[in-house]
XYZ file of C-alpha atoms in Angstrom:
658
model
C -7.973 -2.243 -73.218
C -6.824 -5.247 -71.349
C -3.530 -6.637 -72.674
C -4.306 -10.198 -71.658
C -2.873 -11.279 -74.993
C 0.584 -10.227 -73.879
C 0.770 -13.552 -72.086
C 1.394 -15.236 -75.423
C 4.576 -13.065 -75.995
C 6.563 -14.199 -73.043
C 4.921 -16.418 -70.474
C 5.949 -15.980 -66.724
C 6.858 -19.286 -65.262
C 5.995 -21.013 -68.481
C 6.004 -24.511 -67.249
C 3.204 -23.990 -64.786
C 1.545 -20.971 -66.538
C -2.342 -21.421 -66.496
C -2.113 -24.936 -65.274
C -4.606 -24.591 -62.236
C -8.356 -24.706 -63.385
C -10.574 -22.444 -61.426
C -13.851 -22.738 -63.276
C -15.649 -24.494 -60.291
C -19.578 -24.110 -60.049
C -19.240 -24.130 -56.166
C -18.117 -20.852 -54.529
C -15.865 -22.528 -51.967
C -14.220 -24.712 -54.528
C -13.631 -21.693 -56.745
C -12.060 -19.840 -53.892
C -9.811 -22.795 -52.872
C -8.645 -22.998 -56.495
C -7.486 -19.527 -56.483
C -5.876 -19.748 -52.838
C -2.085 -20.670 -52.848
C -0.109 -17.699 -54.649
C -0.193 -15.518 -51.578
C 0.751 -18.385 -49.184
C 3.964 -18.902 -51.322
C 4.467 -15.103 -50.941
C 3.766 -15.164 -47.163
C 6.735 -17.181 -46.331
C 9.068 -14.293 -47.336
C 7.299 -12.268 -44.552
C 8.465 -14.772 -41.862
C 11.999 -15.582 -42.962
C 14.989 -15.591 -40.371
C 15.654 -11.841 -41.075
C 12.063 -11.317 -39.559
C 12.951 -13.465 -36.522
C 16.083 -11.329 -35.694
C 14.288 -8.010 -35.671
C 11.193 -9.340 -33.947
C 13.081 -10.897 -31.215
C 15.225 -7.716 -30.721
C 12.178 -5.536 -30.590
C 10.277 -7.687 -28.166
C 13.227 -8.059 -25.875
C 14.070 -4.347 -25.840
C 10.615 -2.568 -25.980
C 8.156 -5.435 -24.860
C 4.775 -5.200 -26.731
C 5.435 -1.510 -27.835
C 6.287 -2.152 -31.334
C 3.280 -4.563 -32.414
C 1.804 -1.535 -34.050
C 4.736 -1.393 -36.448
C 4.313 -5.005 -37.384
C 0.560 -4.299 -38.146
C 1.325 -1.263 -40.146
C 3.954 -3.172 -42.156
C 1.364 -5.937 -42.631
C -1.177 -3.510 -43.989
C 1.591 -1.976 -46.358
C 2.280 -5.555 -47.550
C -1.310 -6.283 -48.247
C -1.790 -3.255 -50.315
C 1.457 -3.764 -52.287
C 1.038 -7.534 -52.885
C -2.657 -6.993 -53.974
C -1.235 -4.462 -56.569
C 1.348 -6.916 -57.767
C -1.443 -9.578 -58.204
C -3.628 -7.195 -60.134
C -0.764 -6.330 -62.473
C -0.226 -9.903 -63.288
C -3.981 -10.736 -63.780
C -4.940 -7.778 -65.984
C -1.738 -7.193 -68.144
C -0.230 -10.682 -68.176
C 3.110 -9.260 -67.306
C 4.864 -9.931 -64.019
C 6.641 -6.893 -62.372
C 10.062 -7.763 -64.212
C 8.422 -8.063 -67.493
C 6.545 -4.719 -67.092
C 9.732 -2.992 -66.189
C 11.442 -4.423 -69.229
C 8.574 -3.039 -71.258
C 8.684 0.440 -69.733
C 12.390 1.255 -69.082
C 15.433 1.393 -71.423
C 17.949 -1.555 -71.533
C 20.759 0.016 -69.488
C 18.261 0.603 -66.628
C 16.695 -2.815 -66.813
C 20.121 -4.325 -66.665
C 20.886 -2.271 -63.688
C 17.542 -3.052 -61.963
C 18.076 -6.804 -62.687
C 21.496 -6.722 -61.018
C 20.087 -5.046 -58.098
C 17.240 -7.552 -57.938
C 19.772 -10.487 -58.219
C 21.765 -8.941 -55.233
C 18.679 -8.793 -53.255
C 17.821 -12.420 -54.106
C 21.299 -13.467 -52.947
C 20.841 -11.360 -49.789
C 17.432 -13.102 -49.143
C 18.949 -16.521 -49.614
C 21.818 -15.543 -47.310
C 19.248 -14.955 -44.402
C 17.512 -18.177 -45.324
C 20.789 -20.115 -45.289
C 21.832 -18.782 -41.946
C 18.335 -19.550 -40.654
C 18.744 -23.079 -41.742
C 22.354 -23.459 -40.559
C 21.347 -21.978 -37.069
C 18.245 -24.333 -36.817
C 20.374 -27.404 -37.651
C 22.973 -26.276 -34.989
C 20.124 -25.619 -32.363
C 18.280 -28.871 -33.075
C 21.180 -31.287 -33.686
C 24.340 -29.582 -32.484
C 25.612 -29.465 -36.013
C 28.557 -27.086 -36.456
C 27.785 -24.097 -38.580
C 30.209 -24.895 -41.290
C 28.795 -28.353 -41.528
C 25.378 -26.813 -41.603
C 26.446 -24.739 -44.537
C 27.430 -27.979 -46.358
C 24.035 -29.525 -45.681
C 22.184 -26.454 -47.241
C 24.329 -26.773 -50.245
C 22.622 -30.289 -50.849
C 19.012 -29.281 -50.125
C 18.803 -27.987 -53.658
C 18.024 -31.686 -54.722
C 14.970 -31.687 -52.336
C 13.695 -28.377 -53.554
C 14.092 -29.263 -57.320
C 12.156 -32.493 -56.512
C 9.320 -30.420 -54.847
C 9.274 -27.965 -57.767
C 8.841 -30.957 -60.326
C 5.670 -32.225 -58.753
C 3.569 -29.267 -59.776
C 2.629 -25.901 -58.438
C -0.485 -27.101 -56.307
C 1.555 -29.726 -54.508
C 4.363 -27.179 -53.938
C 1.700 -24.726 -52.405
C 0.432 -27.452 -50.195
C 3.827 -28.307 -49.020
C 4.578 -24.591 -48.255
C 1.159 -24.429 -46.498
C 2.248 -27.413 -44.295
C 5.452 -25.670 -43.255
C 3.647 -22.286 -42.445
C 1.130 -24.399 -40.363
C 4.043 -26.075 -38.619
C 5.547 -22.596 -37.759
C 2.386 -21.323 -36.531
C 1.578 -24.250 -34.339
C 5.016 -24.193 -32.817
C 4.672 -20.563 -31.887
C 0.980 -21.154 -30.721
C 2.238 -23.633 -28.158
C 5.035 -21.376 -27.067
C 2.787 -18.381 -26.554
C 0.471 -20.659 -24.515
C 3.479 -21.529 -22.267
C 4.548 -17.990 -21.996
C 1.243 -16.513 -20.900
C 1.672 -12.880 -22.132
C -0.125 -10.048 -20.605
C -3.292 -9.420 -22.578
C -3.697 -5.790 -21.481
C -0.130 -4.776 -22.251
C -0.489 -6.670 -25.470
C -3.415 -4.693 -26.533
C -1.650 -1.439 -25.711
C 0.973 -2.337 -27.998
C -1.283 -1.473 -31.033
C -1.113 2.194 -30.067
C 1.325 4.010 -32.165
C 4.042 5.168 -29.872
C 7.969 5.056 -30.178
C 9.980 5.203 -26.959
C 13.554 6.220 -26.885
C 15.823 4.250 -29.208
C 12.798 2.257 -30.655
C 12.892 4.070 -34.170
C 16.057 2.224 -35.529
C 14.454 -1.214 -34.415
C 11.153 -0.077 -35.951
C 12.926 0.605 -39.162
C 14.575 -2.749 -39.200
C 11.057 -4.477 -38.689
C 9.735 -2.685 -41.526
C 12.708 -3.453 -43.733
C 12.584 -7.152 -42.882
C 8.682 -7.261 -43.410
C 8.123 -5.938 -46.897
C 10.346 -7.896 -49.261
C 11.231 -6.726 -52.773
C 11.344 -10.169 -54.424
C 7.763 -11.047 -53.135
C 6.361 -8.393 -55.476
C 7.902 -10.114 -58.436
C 6.886 -13.450 -57.310
C 3.304 -12.673 -56.689
C 2.712 -11.011 -60.006
C 3.914 -14.309 -61.764
C 2.187 -16.772 -59.531
C -1.312 -15.454 -60.082
C -0.826 -16.375 -63.691
C -0.814 -19.887 -62.758
C -4.690 -19.897 -62.626
C -6.641 -20.522 -65.716
C -9.063 -17.833 -65.745
C -10.635 -16.142 -68.713
C -9.431 -12.881 -70.498
C -12.730 -11.199 -70.294
C -13.485 -8.302 -67.813
C -15.778 -10.524 -65.563
C -13.129 -13.279 -65.269
C -10.620 -10.765 -64.494
C -12.705 -9.092 -61.804
C -13.288 -12.510 -60.065
C -9.590 -13.302 -60.175
C -8.749 -9.906 -58.556
C -11.315 -10.396 -55.918
C -10.263 -14.004 -55.143
C -6.611 -13.101 -54.970
C -7.218 -10.188 -52.650
C -9.030 -12.549 -50.254
C -6.135 -14.944 -50.627
C -3.669 -12.074 -49.984
C -5.469 -10.909 -46.798
C -5.587 -14.376 -45.456
C -2.031 -15.389 -46.045
C -0.437 -12.253 -44.992
C -2.588 -12.035 -41.863
C -1.155 -15.465 -40.988
C 2.319 -14.132 -41.618
C 1.468 -11.192 -39.304
C 0.203 -13.635 -36.610
C 3.673 -15.421 -36.761
C 5.681 -12.242 -36.690
C 3.669 -10.990 -33.870
C 3.856 -14.246 -32.071
C 7.823 -14.011 -32.169
C 7.624 -10.629 -30.816
C 5.125 -11.448 -28.121
C 7.021 -14.520 -27.133
C 10.204 -12.375 -26.834
C 8.453 -9.647 -24.924
C 6.600 -12.142 -22.619
C 9.808 -13.939 -21.790
C 12.872 -11.759 -22.154
C 11.481 -8.226 -21.697
C 9.538 -9.223 -18.668
C 12.786 -10.639 -17.138
C 14.649 -7.417 -18.254
C 17.006 -9.516 -20.577
C 18.157 -8.049 -23.920
C 18.374 -10.734 -26.717
C 20.169 -9.709 -29.887
C 20.461 -12.966 -31.560
C 18.485 -16.079 -32.432
C 20.975 -18.365 -30.774
C 20.748 -16.390 -27.545
C 16.945 -16.629 -27.545
C 17.161 -20.260 -28.101
C 19.575 -20.679 -25.167
C 17.410 -18.735 -22.691
C 13.957 -20.364 -23.436
C 14.311 -23.393 -21.352
C 14.891 -21.370 -18.253
C 11.427 -19.784 -18.496
C 9.263 -22.284 -20.768
C 10.721 -25.648 -20.145
C 12.622 -28.149 -22.331
C 9.955 -28.286 -25.129
C 10.144 -24.622 -26.062
C 13.464 -24.586 -27.686
C 12.760 -27.758 -29.646
C 9.666 -26.072 -31.150
C 11.560 -22.864 -31.575
C 14.288 -24.694 -33.707
C 11.605 -26.641 -35.718
C 9.973 -23.461 -36.513
C 13.025 -21.802 -37.558
C 13.965 -24.780 -39.724
C 10.706 -24.611 -41.517
C 11.065 -20.964 -42.069
C 14.402 -21.168 -43.640
C 13.214 -24.096 -46.030
C 10.017 -22.464 -47.123
C 11.628 -19.209 -47.882
C 14.334 -20.885 -49.877
C 11.674 -22.358 -52.424
C 10.103 -19.004 -53.027
C 13.356 -17.304 -53.348
C 14.347 -19.669 -56.028
C 11.009 -19.121 -58.023
C 11.524 -15.257 -57.546
C 15.113 -15.509 -59.009
C 13.844 -17.430 -62.083
C 10.982 -14.891 -62.581
C 13.510 -11.852 -62.322
C 15.936 -13.469 -64.872
C 13.218 -14.292 -67.429
C 11.438 -11.071 -67.154
C 14.378 -8.581 -67.165
C 16.662 -10.605 -69.744
C 14.198 -12.909 -71.407
C 16.789 -15.596 -70.405
C 15.791 -18.863 -68.986
C 18.158 -21.357 -67.625
C 17.933 -24.810 -66.068
C 16.100 -24.520 -62.839
C 19.036 -26.599 -60.864
C 21.451 -24.199 -62.352
C 19.620 -21.120 -61.342
C 19.244 -22.666 -57.743
C 22.761 -23.555 -57.540
C 24.124 -20.184 -58.550
C 21.788 -18.376 -56.064
C 22.859 -20.729 -53.225
C 26.541 -20.459 -53.977
C 26.169 -16.504 -53.910
C 24.715 -16.986 -50.484
C 27.007 -19.652 -49.172
C 30.359 -18.118 -50.193
C 30.035 -15.048 -47.788
C 28.357 -17.132 -44.947
C 31.166 -19.719 -45.041
C 33.959 -17.018 -45.212
C 32.578 -14.936 -42.406
C 31.712 -17.927 -40.125
C 35.202 -19.396 -40.715
C 36.968 -16.044 -40.022
C 34.774 -14.469 -37.393
C 33.361 -17.413 -35.900
C 29.796 -18.630 -34.893
C 28.868 -15.152 -33.307
C 28.979 -13.458 -36.782
C 25.659 -14.937 -37.996
C 23.565 -12.203 -36.516
C 25.578 -9.513 -38.155
C 25.233 -11.266 -41.565
C 21.608 -11.650 -41.039
C 21.381 -7.778 -40.456
C 23.514 -7.033 -43.514
C 21.076 -9.061 -45.641
C 18.089 -7.008 -44.352
C 20.106 -3.785 -45.252
C 20.434 -5.123 -48.797
C 17.019 -5.761 -49.135
C 16.036 -2.343 -47.945
C 18.229 -0.797 -50.577
C 16.524 -2.849 -53.438
C 12.760 -2.475 -51.984
C 12.090 1.027 -53.389
C 13.026 -0.199 -56.899
C 10.262 -2.699 -56.974
C 7.578 -0.579 -55.067
C 7.743 2.515 -57.144
C 7.552 0.810 -60.673
C 4.659 -1.370 -59.335
C 2.718 1.731 -58.419
C 3.376 3.522 -61.741
C 2.266 0.333 -63.686
C -0.903 -0.253 -61.703
C -2.013 3.172 -61.805
C -1.582 3.538 -65.598
C -4.982 3.405 -67.529
C -3.205 2.723 -70.882
C -2.196 -0.696 -69.578
C -4.500 -1.547 -66.815
C -7.685 0.011 -68.426
C -10.675 0.155 -65.903
C -8.438 -1.772 -63.488
C -6.075 1.059 -62.854
C -5.743 1.891 -59.199
C -8.287 4.686 -58.115
C -7.181 8.081 -56.921
C -7.582 7.172 -53.177
C -5.557 3.879 -53.777
C -2.856 5.845 -55.488
C -2.535 8.284 -52.575
C -2.277 5.307 -50.183
C 0.190 3.562 -52.298
C 2.549 6.543 -52.732
C 2.242 7.313 -48.950
C 3.430 3.837 -48.395
C 6.203 4.120 -50.913
C 7.350 7.546 -49.258
C 7.382 5.810 -45.863
C 9.377 2.935 -47.125
C 11.818 5.037 -49.048
C 12.425 7.485 -46.038
C 12.808 4.798 -43.422
C 14.998 2.579 -45.512
C 17.194 5.441 -46.495
C 17.629 6.143 -42.771
C 18.548 2.559 -42.084
C 20.871 2.473 -44.985
C 22.594 5.814 -44.159
C 22.838 4.830 -40.509
C 24.518 1.435 -41.484
C 26.918 3.215 -43.786
C 27.849 5.611 -40.920
C 28.295 2.792 -38.595
C 30.751 0.948 -41.035
C 32.568 4.163 -41.676
C 33.012 4.822 -37.736
C 34.249 1.234 -37.283
C 36.846 1.666 -40.135
C 38.017 4.877 -38.357
C 38.160 3.282 -34.850
C 40.360 0.421 -36.319
C 43.035 2.961 -37.242
C 43.718 1.158 -40.502
C 45.520 3.067 -43.136
C 46.265 2.379 -46.727
C 49.318 4.186 -47.281
C 48.996 7.757 -46.051
C 45.161 7.546 -46.546
C 43.058 6.305 -43.624
C 40.990 3.458 -44.487
C 37.827 5.141 -43.133
C 38.161 7.689 -46.104
C 38.261 5.114 -48.491
C 35.307 3.244 -47.063
C 33.274 6.257 -46.758
C 33.935 7.464 -50.367
C 33.038 3.967 -51.760
C 29.835 3.534 -49.637
C 28.464 7.158 -49.921
C 29.358 6.967 -53.613
C 27.460 3.936 -54.160
C 24.437 5.289 -52.168
C 24.533 8.446 -54.262
C 24.501 6.405 -57.513
C 21.618 4.305 -56.234
C 19.716 7.380 -55.226
C 20.148 8.791 -58.726
C 18.883 5.651 -60.327
C 15.833 5.593 -58.036
C 15.136 9.152 -58.942
C 15.148 8.366 -62.711
C 12.925 5.117 -62.125
C 10.456 7.330 -60.329
C 10.099 10.297 -62.691
C 10.668 8.426 -66.041
C 7.172 7.234 -66.441
C 5.963 10.775 -66.034
C 8.328 12.650 -68.173
C 8.845 10.024 -70.824
C 6.165 7.327 -70.681
C 6.800 4.371 -72.812
C 3.974 3.440 -75.434
C 1.175 0.977 -74.391
C 2.367 -2.512 -73.790
C 1.384 -4.556 -76.803
C 1.568 -8.168 -77.419
C 4.147 -9.258 -79.965
C 2.777 -8.825 -83.456
C 1.667 -11.999 -85.486
C 4.337 -13.270 -87.979
C 2.912 -12.708 -91.636
C 3.414 -15.747 -93.764
C 3.131 -16.291 -97.417
C 0.456 -18.966 -97.036
C 0.790 -20.360 -100.616
C 4.284 -21.189 -99.895
C 4.184 -22.076 -96.217
C 1.215 -24.610 -96.932
C 2.934 -26.371 -99.913
C 4.379 -29.695 -99.000
C 8.216 -30.172 -99.531
C 9.451 -33.550 -99.969
C 12.368 -34.582 -97.896
C 15.121 -35.836 -100.173
C 17.243 -37.415 -97.378
C 16.203 -38.682 -94.032
C 19.079 -39.924 -91.567
C 17.964 -42.766 -89.315
C 20.223 -43.417 -86.170
C 19.678 -47.131 -85.502
C 20.622 -48.700 -82.231
C 20.649 -52.418 -83.228
C 17.913 -53.101 -80.893
C 14.218 -53.795 -80.675
C 13.641 -50.191 -80.284
C 14.776 -49.682 -84.096
C 11.257 -50.817 -85.193
C 9.800 -47.637 -83.642
C 12.497 -45.438 -85.125
C 12.091 -46.864 -88.606
C 8.320 -46.604 -88.420
C 8.615 -42.801 -87.803
C 10.937 -42.333 -90.776
C 8.854 -44.430 -93.102
C 5.980 -42.211 -92.214
C 7.683 -39.281 -93.507
C 9.503 -40.746 -96.613
C 7.991 -40.806 -100.153
C 8.611 -43.772 -102.286
C 11.131 -43.025 -105.072
C 11.799 -39.586 -103.796
C 13.344 -40.082 -100.403
C 16.661 -41.710 -99.492
C 16.938 -43.314 -96.124
C 20.415 -43.114 -94.693
C 20.833 -45.769 -92.025
C 23.360 -44.766 -89.458
C 24.889 -46.882 -86.709
C 27.864 -46.391 -84.532
C 30.045 -49.366 -83.319
C 31.166 -48.282 -79.953
C 33.146 -51.162 -78.630
C 36.305 -50.633 -76.638
C 38.364 -51.694 -79.740
C 36.986 -48.901 -81.898
C 38.825 -46.243 -79.677
C 42.127 -47.900 -80.970
C 41.539 -49.240 -84.346
C 38.549 -46.970 -85.603
C 37.098 -48.140 -88.926
C 39.685 -51.174 -89.029
C 37.936 -52.762 -86.196
C 36.918 -56.118 -87.034
C 35.596 -57.891 -83.930
C 32.330 -59.907 -83.395
C 30.224 -56.862 -82.572
C 31.284 -54.771 -85.568
C 30.607 -57.633 -87.876
C 27.280 -58.241 -86.377
C 26.344 -54.468 -86.786
C 27.456 -54.496 -90.324
C 25.217 -57.647 -91.166
C 22.397 -56.033 -89.423
C 22.585 -52.818 -91.356
C 22.764 -54.890 -94.597
C 19.759 -56.686 -93.598
C 17.589 -53.501 -92.959
C 18.807 -51.851 -96.266
C 17.733 -54.957 -98.142
C 14.328 -55.108 -96.470
C 13.729 -51.480 -97.254
C 14.884 -51.860 -100.795
C 12.464 -54.814 -101.452
C 9.619 -52.531 -100.396
C 10.533 -49.981 -102.994
C 12.380 -47.670 -100.713
C 15.739 -45.979 -101.578
C 18.208 -46.782 -98.705
C 21.903 -46.904 -97.831
C 23.914 -47.510 -94.832
C 26.863 -45.984 -93.077
C 28.633 -47.679 -90.217
C 30.658 -45.381 -88.030
C 33.246 -46.332 -85.412
C 34.253 -44.901 -82.163
C 33.440 -44.910 -78.439
C 31.672 -41.475 -78.563
C 28.530 -42.160 -80.434
C 27.304 -38.516 -80.465
C 30.651 -37.105 -81.802
C 30.801 -39.760 -84.653
C 27.052 -38.881 -85.781
C 27.760 -35.123 -85.539
C 30.948 -35.459 -87.478
C 29.140 -37.625 -90.250
C 26.215 -35.553 -90.588
C 28.301 -32.209 -90.743
C 30.217 -33.780 -93.672
C 27.069 -35.447 -95.294
C 24.048 -33.337 -94.035
C 20.531 -34.785 -94.272
C 17.072 -33.021 -94.385
C 15.925 -34.707 -91.255
C 17.413 -37.009 -88.718
C 15.222 -39.513 -86.700
C 16.776 -40.746 -83.510
C 15.465 -42.880 -80.634
C 15.207 -41.779 -77.115
C 16.416 -44.138 -74.344
C 14.172 -42.668 -71.676
C 16.703 -42.465 -69.015
C 16.282 -40.431 -65.905
C 18.925 -38.055 -64.268
C 20.804 -40.870 -62.693
C 21.003 -42.974 -65.821
C 21.865 -39.925 -67.911
C 24.777 -39.372 -65.645
C 26.049 -42.881 -65.781
C 25.397 -43.796 -69.368
C 25.492 -40.387 -71.039
C 23.099 -38.678 -73.331
C 22.993 -38.860 -77.117
C 19.929 -37.118 -78.215
C 20.831 -33.722 -76.489
C 24.389 -33.766 -77.629
C 23.452 -34.349 -81.361
C 20.575 -31.883 -81.119
C 22.967 -29.117 -79.968
C 25.707 -30.167 -82.314
C 23.892 -29.977 -85.475
C 21.934 -27.481 -87.286
C 19.093 -29.551 -88.652
C 15.660 -30.646 -87.654
C 15.441 -33.874 -85.452
C 12.549 -36.191 -84.831
C 12.897 -38.081 -81.515
C 11.078 -41.505 -81.557
C 9.823 -41.921 -77.797
C 10.433 -45.472 -76.717
C 7.213 -47.321 -76.505
C 6.224 -50.169 -74.018
C 8.270 -53.497 -74.334
C 5.091 -55.293 -75.429
C 4.586 -52.832 -78.339
C 8.407 -53.075 -79.233
C 8.179 -56.938 -79.413
C 4.948 -56.633 -81.459
C 6.639 -54.301 -83.968
C 9.735 -56.776 -84.254
C 7.530 -59.859 -84.745
C 5.589 -57.956 -87.526
C 8.847 -56.960 -89.069
C 10.183 -60.484 -89.055
C 7.069 -62.115 -90.260
C 6.788 -59.745 -93.265
C 10.578 -60.437 -94.008
C 10.024 -64.245 -93.894
C 6.788 -63.795 -96.230
C 8.828 -61.790 -98.615
C 11.567 -64.409 -98.698
């Protein structure tokens, strides 16, 4: 049975969940509606980490490693299509599925590993953006780090406009990257015959390590989490036919988007082969490639190169933020504000970047990018293996479970990824131990290389044990079928019996907006049974000194105003009383009063400020809401015309009563 109803338990990316309609009668419009998630995923396959490995592969081995890129792309298409099917059929993203399958200690560990991978990925994106700013504008790397710390505001603004506009923005960035490299390839004029021979699987001496690096930089773990959640932004039905169409259209979207990513990665490698390998130049860094390009392709080439790098860094940053949100919500059922999520991720990436650049200089960026790819390689298997388990399970996927031939391909892909990435990680650890040994450093009588080796190999061993358990657990101790959260059983006789409110607190502002606040309170009050407690805080500068003894013009006016409103309410048969509070902090005074004398419901007005106004004038509603354990009704401000109309009606009725 399809567990589509599990979406109601905990929605992935709840603010954009099922917000994109796809029920279009025209085939092309329907396909266009489904296209988008894979493009957001594809930018992870062309981030600065890919640039470093592609440039090195092309410069050292010419066109000979294009087949590695093609194989990596085919693996990516397979894994991303499985991630999309998981989200469509079960309503779980990959993180939520892991939470449902594994025990809490394992899930917490998987979450921590995934967070480290997100930070490592963001590190590569930060460095790519910093390098691009340096190449285009000559901005020092440390100043570039400062700029990337503030691009969070831009990214949050893009996220708030909606998922379709964000997808369009990402598509524009990907198109810019592709156009820049298309022009550069035209200028480089690669050897077409040699290019075609690069698709024949061969490995020359020394090429294995670079091939592993290309694979590790191509298949990204966070993209699997991201794709399984993004497909749920489409509003498709829960029946089998709708899910089949969603799977089919998302497969088309995945093939097109990831082949575009393959084109860009291949373009980087081809450009490097046609320019640097042809002239027997080994290029090991992005900066070196940018410096050498004008000598062969003219002055326009490095500008296009820098623009493409800047677009790659920014687009990857957006998707990395979304993936971090999905991972935290899925594993922990914890959701924090997007700006805080973005800030934490960016700081985790900026701190090592700033420290290493400050201590080791500008030449250290390439080593940091390589380190980020090693960390991603370490995490990749922990996303791939659970994904294959989940999509092969008939108890959760039903008839959409991966067929036997698909499972063979998937497990073969996982085996290749685990083996090659294990080799890459072990080789890197061995290099670090050798560097420690060559330094001759000692900690007391113990050589530093012993301590470094013990720590690193111990860490790798622990990770290997965890991977083994993640692999065998669904076979030896499978979890029960994922079920939606059971419905709450209510005593309907009691639940549907109206309960009168004995006291309603009304926080007045002594402004025309009070008409809307009073209107909402009176709509809930019952004559003779509900007491309206009118609250107002006098917040003049003098109240901070004299408190309740304040007797200035504004305090007197507020007191007369409350008395007037109480009199008007009593004339209409309502029970009302007023409480005048004093102090510069309105929220604190309201919280203090209502804790001392609680009410059944508090009605407050919303000032409708934006971010800047909230920072300048402060917030009352949110502070009161978090400071009190009672229901609060927020009266949303109306247009000025409606406020004036309510005020005139109130005054007219007052005069008529007099």
